[in-house]
mmCIF file of C-alpha atoms in Angstrom:
data_model
loop_
_atom_site.group_PDB
_atom_site.id
_atom_site.type_symbol
_atom_site.label_atom_id
_atom_site.label_comp_id
_atom_site.label_asym_id
_atom_site.label_seq_id
_atom_site.Cartn_x
_atom_site.Cartn_y
_atom_site.Cartn_z
ATOM 1 C CA MET A 151 116.340 86.505 79.302
ATOM 2 C CA LYS A 152 113.053 86.863 81.400
ATOM 3 C CA ASN A 153 111.690 89.515 79.112
ATOM 4 C CA LYS A 154 112.603 87.132 75.899
ATOM 5 C CA GLY A 155 110.979 84.250 77.393
ATOM 6 C CA LEU A 156 107.644 86.275 78.126
ATOM 7 C CA TRP A 157 107.632 87.614 74.620
ATOM 8 C CA LEU A 158 108.096 84.130 73.079
ATOM 9 C CA SER A 159 105.483 82.719 75.311
ATOM 10 C CA ILE A 160 103.175 85.541 74.129
ATOM 11 C CA GLY A 161 103.991 84.755 70.707
ATOM 12 C CA VAL A 162 103.592 81.053 70.623
ATOM 13 C CA PHE A 163 99.980 81.807 72.505
ATOM 14 C CA ALA A 164 99.016 84.200 69.716
ATOM 15 C CA VAL A 165 99.867 81.910 67.061
ATOM 16 C CA LEU A 166 98.038 79.037 68.486
ATOM 17 C CA ALA A 167 94.878 81.123 69.118
ATOM 18 C CA VAL A 168 95.027 81.552 65.160
ATOM 19 C CA VAL A 169 95.625 78.158 64.400
ATOM 20 C CA PHE A 170 92.887 76.899 66.555
ATOM 21 C CA VAL A 171 90.388 79.107 65.011
ATOM 22 C CA PHE A 172 90.629 76.752 61.958
ATOM 23 C CA THR A 173 91.557 73.367 63.811
ATOM 24 C CA ASP A 174 89.355 73.329 66.922
ATOM 25 C CA TRP A 175 86.715 71.191 65.620
ATOM 26 C CA ARG A 176 89.057 68.691 63.672
ATOM 27 C CA ILE A 177 91.374 68.455 66.739
ATOM 28 C CA SER A 178 88.235 67.684 68.779
ATOM 29 C CA GLN A 179 86.862 65.113 65.927
ATOM 30 C CA ALA A 180 90.414 63.277 66.345
ATOM 31 C CA LEU A 181 90.676 63.150 70.086
ATOM 32 C CA TYR A 182 87.185 62.617 71.211
ATOM 33 C CA ASN A 183 86.817 59.540 73.186
ATOM 34 C CA ALA A 184 83.825 59.246 75.475
ATOM 35 C CA GLU A 185 85.032 55.896 77.295
ATOM 36 C CA ALA A 186 88.558 57.433 78.090
ATOM 37 C CA GLY A 187 88.649 56.455 81.755
ATOM 38 C CA TRP A 188 91.694 58.465 82.641
ATOM 39 C CA ALA A 189 90.275 61.634 81.208
ATOM 40 C CA HIS A 190 86.963 61.224 82.980
ATOM 41 C CA PHE A 191 89.014 60.758 86.190
ATOM 42 C CA MET A 192 90.563 64.030 85.473
ATOM 43 C CA GLU A 193 87.148 65.455 84.877
ATOM 44 C CA ILE A 194 86.059 64.342 88.470
ATOM 45 C CA TYR A 195 89.097 64.853 90.570
ATOM 46 C CA GLY A 196 91.379 66.947 88.173
ATOM 47 C CA GLN A 197 90.788 70.155 90.144
ATOM 48 C CA LEU A 198 91.669 68.965 93.612
ATOM 49 C CA PRO A 199 95.392 69.778 93.524
ATOM 50 C CA GLY A 200 94.662 73.349 92.586
ATOM 51 C CA ALA A 201 91.902 73.743 94.863
ATOM 52 C CA PHE A 202 94.469 72.312 97.715
ATOM 53 C CA VAL A 203 97.364 74.504 96.748
ATOM 54 C CA GLY A 204 94.981 77.634 97.073
ATOM 55 C CA PHE A 205 93.785 76.271 100.393
ATOM 56 C CA ILE A 206 97.466 75.978 101.751
ATOM 57 C CA GLY A 207 98.065 79.481 100.665
ATOM 58 C CA GLY A 208 95.120 80.849 102.735
ATOM 59 C CA SER A 209 96.016 78.317 105.736
ATOM 60 C CA VAL A 210 99.635 80.199 105.788
ATOM 61 C CA LEU A 211 98.159 83.618 105.606
ATOM 62 C CA LEU A 212 95.331 82.888 108.439
ATOM 63 C CA ALA A 213 98.521 81.127 110.659
ATOM 64 C CA LEU A 214 100.143 84.592 109.995
ATOM 65 C CA PHE A 215 97.417 86.837 110.407
ATOM 66 C CA LYS A 216 97.419 88.961 113.451
ATOM 67 C CA PHE A 217 94.060 90.215 114.827
ATOM 68 C CA GLN A 218 93.690 93.569 116.219
ATOM 69 C CA LYS A 219 90.794 95.549 117.793
ATOM 70 C CA THR A 220 90.117 97.448 114.651
ATOM 71 C CA PHE A 221 87.132 96.865 112.324
ATOM 72 C CA LYS A 222 89.792 96.641 109.290
ATOM 73 C CA SER A 223 91.536 93.837 111.069
ATOM 74 C CA ILE A 224 88.431 91.955 112.020
ATOM 75 C CA ALA A 225 86.957 92.288 108.706
ATOM 76 C CA GLY A 226 89.916 91.190 107.019
ATOM 77 C CA GLY A 227 90.535 88.166 109.407
ATOM 78 C CA ILE A 228 86.764 87.079 108.779
ATOM 79 C CA GLY A 229 87.265 87.280 105.120
ATOM 80 C CA LEU A 230 90.633 85.432 104.955
ATOM 81 C CA PHE A 231 88.839 82.827 107.062
ATOM 82 C CA LEU A 232 85.898 82.341 104.638
ATOM 83 C CA LEU A 233 87.800 82.444 101.605
ATOM 84 C CA THR A 234 90.234 79.844 102.959
ATOM 85 C CA PHE A 235 86.936 77.801 104.084
ATOM 86 C CA LEU A 236 85.569 77.896 100.663
ATOM 87 C CA ALA A 237 88.686 76.755 99.016
ATOM 88 C CA SER A 238 88.922 73.929 101.614
ATOM 89 C CA ALA A 239 85.100 73.258 100.840
ATOM 90 C CA MET A 240 85.793 73.367 97.272
ATOM 91 C CA PHE A 241 88.434 70.540 97.656
ATOM 92 C CA TRP A 242 85.834 68.332 99.439
ATOM 93 C CA LEU A 243 83.324 68.658 97.431
ATOM 94 C CA ASP A 244 85.191 67.639 94.458
ATOM 95 C CA ALA A 245 86.746 64.977 96.458
ATOM 96 C CA LEU A 246 83.413 63.701 97.285
ATOM 97 C CA GLY A 247 82.306 63.411 93.460
ATOM 98 C CA ALA A 248 80.548 66.827 93.100
ATOM 99 C CA GLN A 249 82.044 66.847 89.316
ATOM 100 C CA GLY A 250 80.441 63.277 88.746
ATOM 101 C CA GLY A 251 76.997 64.341 90.187
ATOM 102 C CA GLU A 252 77.700 63.095 93.714
ATOM 103 C CA THR A 253 76.934 65.979 96.045
ATOM 104 C CA ASN A 254 77.418 65.930 100.096
ATOM 105 C CA ALA A 255 77.429 69.531 101.052
ATOM 106 C CA PRO A 256 77.112 68.888 104.563
ATOM 107 C CA LEU A 257 79.875 66.409 104.891
ATOM 108 C CA ALA A 258 82.175 68.544 102.360
ATOM 109 C CA LEU A 259 81.551 71.572 104.900
ATOM 110 C CA LEU A 260 82.369 69.697 107.758
ATOM 111 C CA LEU A 261 85.623 68.036 106.469
ATOM 112 C CA GLY A 262 86.500 71.228 104.921
ATOM 113 C CA LEU A 263 86.273 73.025 108.379
ATOM 114 C CA VAL A 264 88.356 70.297 110.107
ATOM 115 C CA MET A 265 91.059 70.419 107.555
ATOM 116 C CA LEU A 266 91.247 74.141 107.658
ATOM 117 C CA ILE A 267 91.610 73.999 111.715
ATOM 118 C CA LEU A 268 94.267 71.450 111.447
ATOM 119 C CA ALA A 269 96.173 73.159 108.776
ATOM 120 C CA VAL A 270 96.256 76.196 110.768
ATOM 121 C CA VAL A 271 97.330 74.562 113.928
ATOM 122 C CA LEU A 272 100.135 72.431 112.085
ATOM 123 C CA LEU A 273 101.354 75.672 110.400
ATOM 124 C CA LYS A 274 101.399 77.624 113.793
ATOM 125 C CA ARG A 275 103.758 75.145 114.971
ATOM 126 C CA LEU A 276 106.322 76.121 112.513
ATOM 127 C CA PRO A 277 109.299 78.800 113.540
ATOM 128 C CA ASN A 278 108.041 82.349 113.019
ATOM 129 C CA ASP A 279 110.552 83.214 110.288
ATOM 130 C CA LYS A 280 110.129 80.003 108.440
ATOM 131 C CA LEU A 281 106.425 80.781 108.280
ATOM 132 C CA ALA A 282 107.033 84.341 107.339
ATOM 133 C CA SER A 283 109.124 83.078 104.406
ATOM 134 C CA MET A 284 106.329 81.526 103.049
ATOM 135 C CA LYS A 285 104.205 84.279 103.050
ATOM 136 C CA PRO A 286 104.774 85.604 99.267
ATOM 137 C CA ALA A 287 104.245 81.985 97.963
ATOM 138 C CA ALA A 288 101.356 81.831 99.938
ATOM 139 C CA GLN A 289 99.680 85.080 98.780
ATOM 140 C CA VAL A 290 100.395 84.058 94.992
ATOM 141 C CA ALA A 291 98.861 80.601 95.550
ATOM 142 C CA PHE A 292 95.721 82.023 97.367
ATOM 143 C CA ALA A 293 95.054 84.806 94.729
ATOM 144 C CA LEU A 294 95.382 82.479 91.818
ATOM 145 C CA LEU A 295 92.787 80.300 92.850
ATOM 146 C CA PHE A 296 90.382 82.751 93.070
ATOM 147 C CA LEU A 297 91.435 84.985 90.318
ATOM 148 C CA ALA A 298 92.503 82.504 87.644
ATOM 149 C CA GLY A 299 90.361 79.633 88.580
ATOM 150 C CA ILE A 300 87.209 81.131 89.378
ATOM 151 C CA ILE A 301 86.656 85.033 88.856
ATOM 152 C CA THR A 302 88.316 85.174 85.322
ATOM 153 C CA VAL A 303 87.045 81.935 83.946
ATOM 154 C CA TRP A 304 83.340 82.640 84.700
ATOM 155 C CA ALA A 305 83.483 86.099 83.821
ATOM 156 C CA VAL A 306 84.212 84.937 80.402
ATOM 157 C CA LYS A 307 82.281 81.727 80.267
ATOM 158 C CA ILE A 308 78.800 83.001 81.146
ATOM 159 C CA PRO A 309 78.633 85.793 78.658
ATOM 160 C CA TRP A 310 80.547 83.945 75.777
ATOM 161 C CA GLY A 311 78.104 81.008 75.489
ATOM 162 C CA ARG A 312 80.167 78.689 73.677
ATOM 163 C CA TRP A 313 78.913 75.231 72.901
ATOM 164 C CA THR A 314 80.996 72.118 74.025
ATOM 165 C CA TYR A 315 82.132 69.472 71.690
ATOM 166 C CA ARG A 316 79.911 66.791 73.312
ATOM 167 C CA ASP A 317 76.742 69.174 73.619
ATOM 168 C CA ILE A 318 77.209 69.688 70.006
ATOM 169 C CA LEU A 319 77.261 65.967 69.337
ATOM 170 C CA ASP A 320 74.308 65.376 71.654
ATOM 171 C CA ALA A 321 72.203 67.967 69.981
ATOM 172 C CA GLY A 322 73.128 66.611 66.577
ATOM 173 C CA ASN A 323 73.378 69.907 64.862
ATOM 174 C CA THR A 324 77.001 70.905 63.956
ATOM 175 C CA ALA A 325 75.985 74.456 63.126
ATOM 176 C CA LEU A 326 76.221 75.163 66.796
ATOM 177 C CA PHE A 327 79.971 75.425 66.530
ATOM 178 C CA THR A 328 81.402 78.788 66.813
ATOM 179 C CA PRO A 329 85.262 79.769 66.687
ATOM 180 C CA TRP A 330 86.442 80.961 69.878
ATOM 181 C CA TYR A 331 86.187 84.732 69.067
ATOM 182 C CA LEU A 332 82.804 84.969 68.588
ATOM 183 C CA PRO A 333 80.788 85.415 71.806
ATOM 184 C CA GLN A 334 77.049 83.960 71.840
ATOM 185 C CA GLY A 335 75.617 85.561 74.926
ATOM 186 C CA ASN A 336 74.506 83.956 78.034
ATOM 187 C CA ASN A 337 72.667 81.060 76.675
ATOM 188 C CA GLY A 338 73.606 78.451 79.594
ATOM 189 C CA HIS A 339 76.631 76.928 77.833
ATOM 190 C CA HIS A 340 80.100 77.488 79.326
ATOM 191 C CA SER A 341 82.811 75.947 77.089
ATOM 192 C CA PHE A 342 85.123 79.309 76.758
ATOM 193 C CA PHE A 343 87.574 79.344 78.962
ATOM 194 C CA SER A 344 88.143 76.132 80.577
ATOM 195 C CA GLY A 345 88.010 75.990 84.176
ATOM 196 C CA HIS A 346 89.338 72.670 84.744
ATOM 197 C CA THR A 347 92.391 73.850 82.810
ATOM 198 C CA ALA A 348 92.990 76.955 84.775
ATOM 199 C CA MET A 349 92.537 74.888 88.084
ATOM 200 C CA ALA A 350 95.247 72.448 86.732
ATOM 201 C CA PHE A 351 97.657 75.246 86.236
ATOM 202 C CA SER A 352 96.795 76.745 89.405
ATOM 203 C CA VAL A 353 99.410 74.356 91.345
ATOM 204 C CA LEU A 354 102.223 76.310 89.786
ATOM 205 C CA PRO A 355 102.806 78.335 93.032
ATOM 206 C CA LEU A 356 104.341 75.420 94.621
ATOM 207 C CA ILE A 357 107.477 76.226 92.936
ATOM 208 C CA LEU A 358 107.717 79.378 95.051
ATOM 209 C CA PHE A 359 107.845 77.707 98.183
ATOM 210 C CA LEU A 360 111.142 76.328 97.228
ATOM 211 C CA LYS A 361 114.165 78.734 97.014
ATOM 212 C CA LYS A 362 115.253 79.866 93.598
ATOM 213 C CA ASP A 363 118.518 77.911 93.682
ATOM 214 C CA HIS A 364 116.792 74.744 95.006
ATOM 215 C CA PRO A 365 118.062 71.575 93.151
ATOM 216 C CA ALA A 366 114.455 70.154 92.699
ATOM 217 C CA ARG A 367 112.898 73.292 91.850
ATOM 218 C CA ASN A 368 113.217 72.747 87.911
ATOM 219 C CA ILE A 369 111.970 69.445 88.265
ATOM 220 C CA LEU A 370 109.026 70.404 90.193
ATOM 221 C CA LEU A 371 108.209 72.936 87.519
ATOM 222 C CA ALA A 372 108.395 70.446 84.661
ATOM 223 C CA VAL A 373 105.917 68.076 86.658
ATOM 224 C CA LEU A 374 103.379 70.998 87.526
ATOM 225 C CA LEU A 375 103.617 71.977 83.809
ATOM 226 C CA LEU A 376 102.950 68.251 82.592
ATOM 227 C CA TRP A 377 100.085 68.338 85.101
ATOM 228 C CA GLY A 378 98.451 71.117 83.489
ATOM 229 C CA LEU A 379 99.044 69.839 80.081
ATOM 230 C CA ILE A 380 97.537 66.645 81.080
ATOM 231 C CA GLY A 381 94.675 68.377 82.537
ATOM 232 C CA ALA A 382 94.276 70.538 79.506
ATOM 233 C CA MET A 383 94.410 67.509 77.195
ATOM 234 C CA SER A 384 91.759 65.406 79.103
ATOM 235 C CA ARG A 385 89.099 68.288 78.715
ATOM 236 C CA ILE A 386 89.649 68.112 74.835
ATOM 237 C CA VAL A 387 89.589 64.216 75.100
ATOM 238 C CA VAL A 388 86.089 63.978 77.073
ATOM 239 C CA GLY A 389 84.673 66.612 74.639
ATOM 240 C CA ALA A 390 84.065 69.178 77.474
ATOM 241 C CA HIS A 391 86.167 71.838 75.697
ATOM 242 C CA PHE A 392 87.996 72.872 72.417
ATOM 243 C CA ALA A 393 91.593 73.422 72.207
ATOM 244 C CA SER A 394 91.309 77.055 72.081
ATOM 245 C CA ASP A 395 89.267 76.897 75.309
ATOM 246 C CA VAL A 396 92.148 74.966 77.054
ATOM 247 C CA LEU A 397 94.588 77.340 75.259
ATOM 248 C CA PHE A 398 92.936 80.468 77.017
ATOM 249 C CA GLY A 399 92.422 78.592 80.338
ATOM 250 C CA ALA A 400 96.015 77.964 80.467
ATOM 251 C CA GLY A 401 97.133 81.410 79.313
ATOM 252 C CA GLU A 402 95.072 83.265 81.550
ATOM 253 C CA THR A 403 96.290 81.243 84.634
ATOM 254 C CA LEU A 404 99.767 81.811 83.419
ATOM 255 C CA LEU A 405 99.454 85.489 83.102
ATOM 256 C CA TRP A 406 97.931 85.872 86.649
ATOM 257 C CA PHE A 407 100.542 83.602 88.012
ATOM 258 C CA PHE A 408 103.496 85.909 86.396
ATOM 259 C CA LEU A 409 101.730 89.132 87.404
ATOM 260 C CA LEU A 410 100.919 87.961 91.039
ATOM 261 C CA SER A 411 104.473 86.734 91.589
ATOM 262 C CA LYS A 412 105.705 90.250 90.629
ATOM 263 C CA TRP A 413 103.028 92.043 92.648
ATOM 264 C CA PHE A 414 103.876 89.921 95.741
ATOM 265 C CA LYS A 415 107.462 89.535 95.124
ATOM 266 C CA ALA A 416 107.541 86.150 95.148
ATOM 267 C CA ASP A 417 110.775 84.412 93.647
ATOM 268 C CA ALA A 418 109.193 83.227 90.365
#
């Protein structure tokens, strides 16, 4: 059944990828609304939940980490701390308005450090078996944030060089529009993939913190998928991405989620 669902998802993704080759521009024309307050809110604050879920994952791993007097242990502990601190700082940078042009890096770093310390202290108060049972879900959450939300997105964004809908409108030259399958090189434009969409779907590991037979699990999954879809739609509405951009941003995140859940033997 799971394999059927996987192949069905791949089929739907492939069909939409082809459809959006011909409909990207028209979809953006129909949905674009520069005055949509909800979409601008999502642009500024929509990445917060994804960053927070990844941060929680890193905090759980830090609380479980056993330091030893070996180079591997010390280096691993420092690396884990720095990446978790980065996730915390990312959260606070966006919370303080970085996506809207308001940057207060010193305060974000301070709040990020305080939140990290508090999270680890509180998590260490949990029973050892309870904390240990959270490890697979935490590993998926932490890895998904960086692999799907940052590394994969920017590995494609930079060389692809696709213009956003609103940048094309500002330039007044519709000839700048290109279909998603044609990379333009590193030209400073970063429409493809959508990082906000990837971050919106990076909340999915939350379901892994619940047992498979938990009555609230399916409801939570529906809520998390809805959040991802709202995040994706908001990017089209504000003109920051085309439909294909958000499709691939969501698709790569869902793929990473599936692979990481298998790798870490999380109960996905």
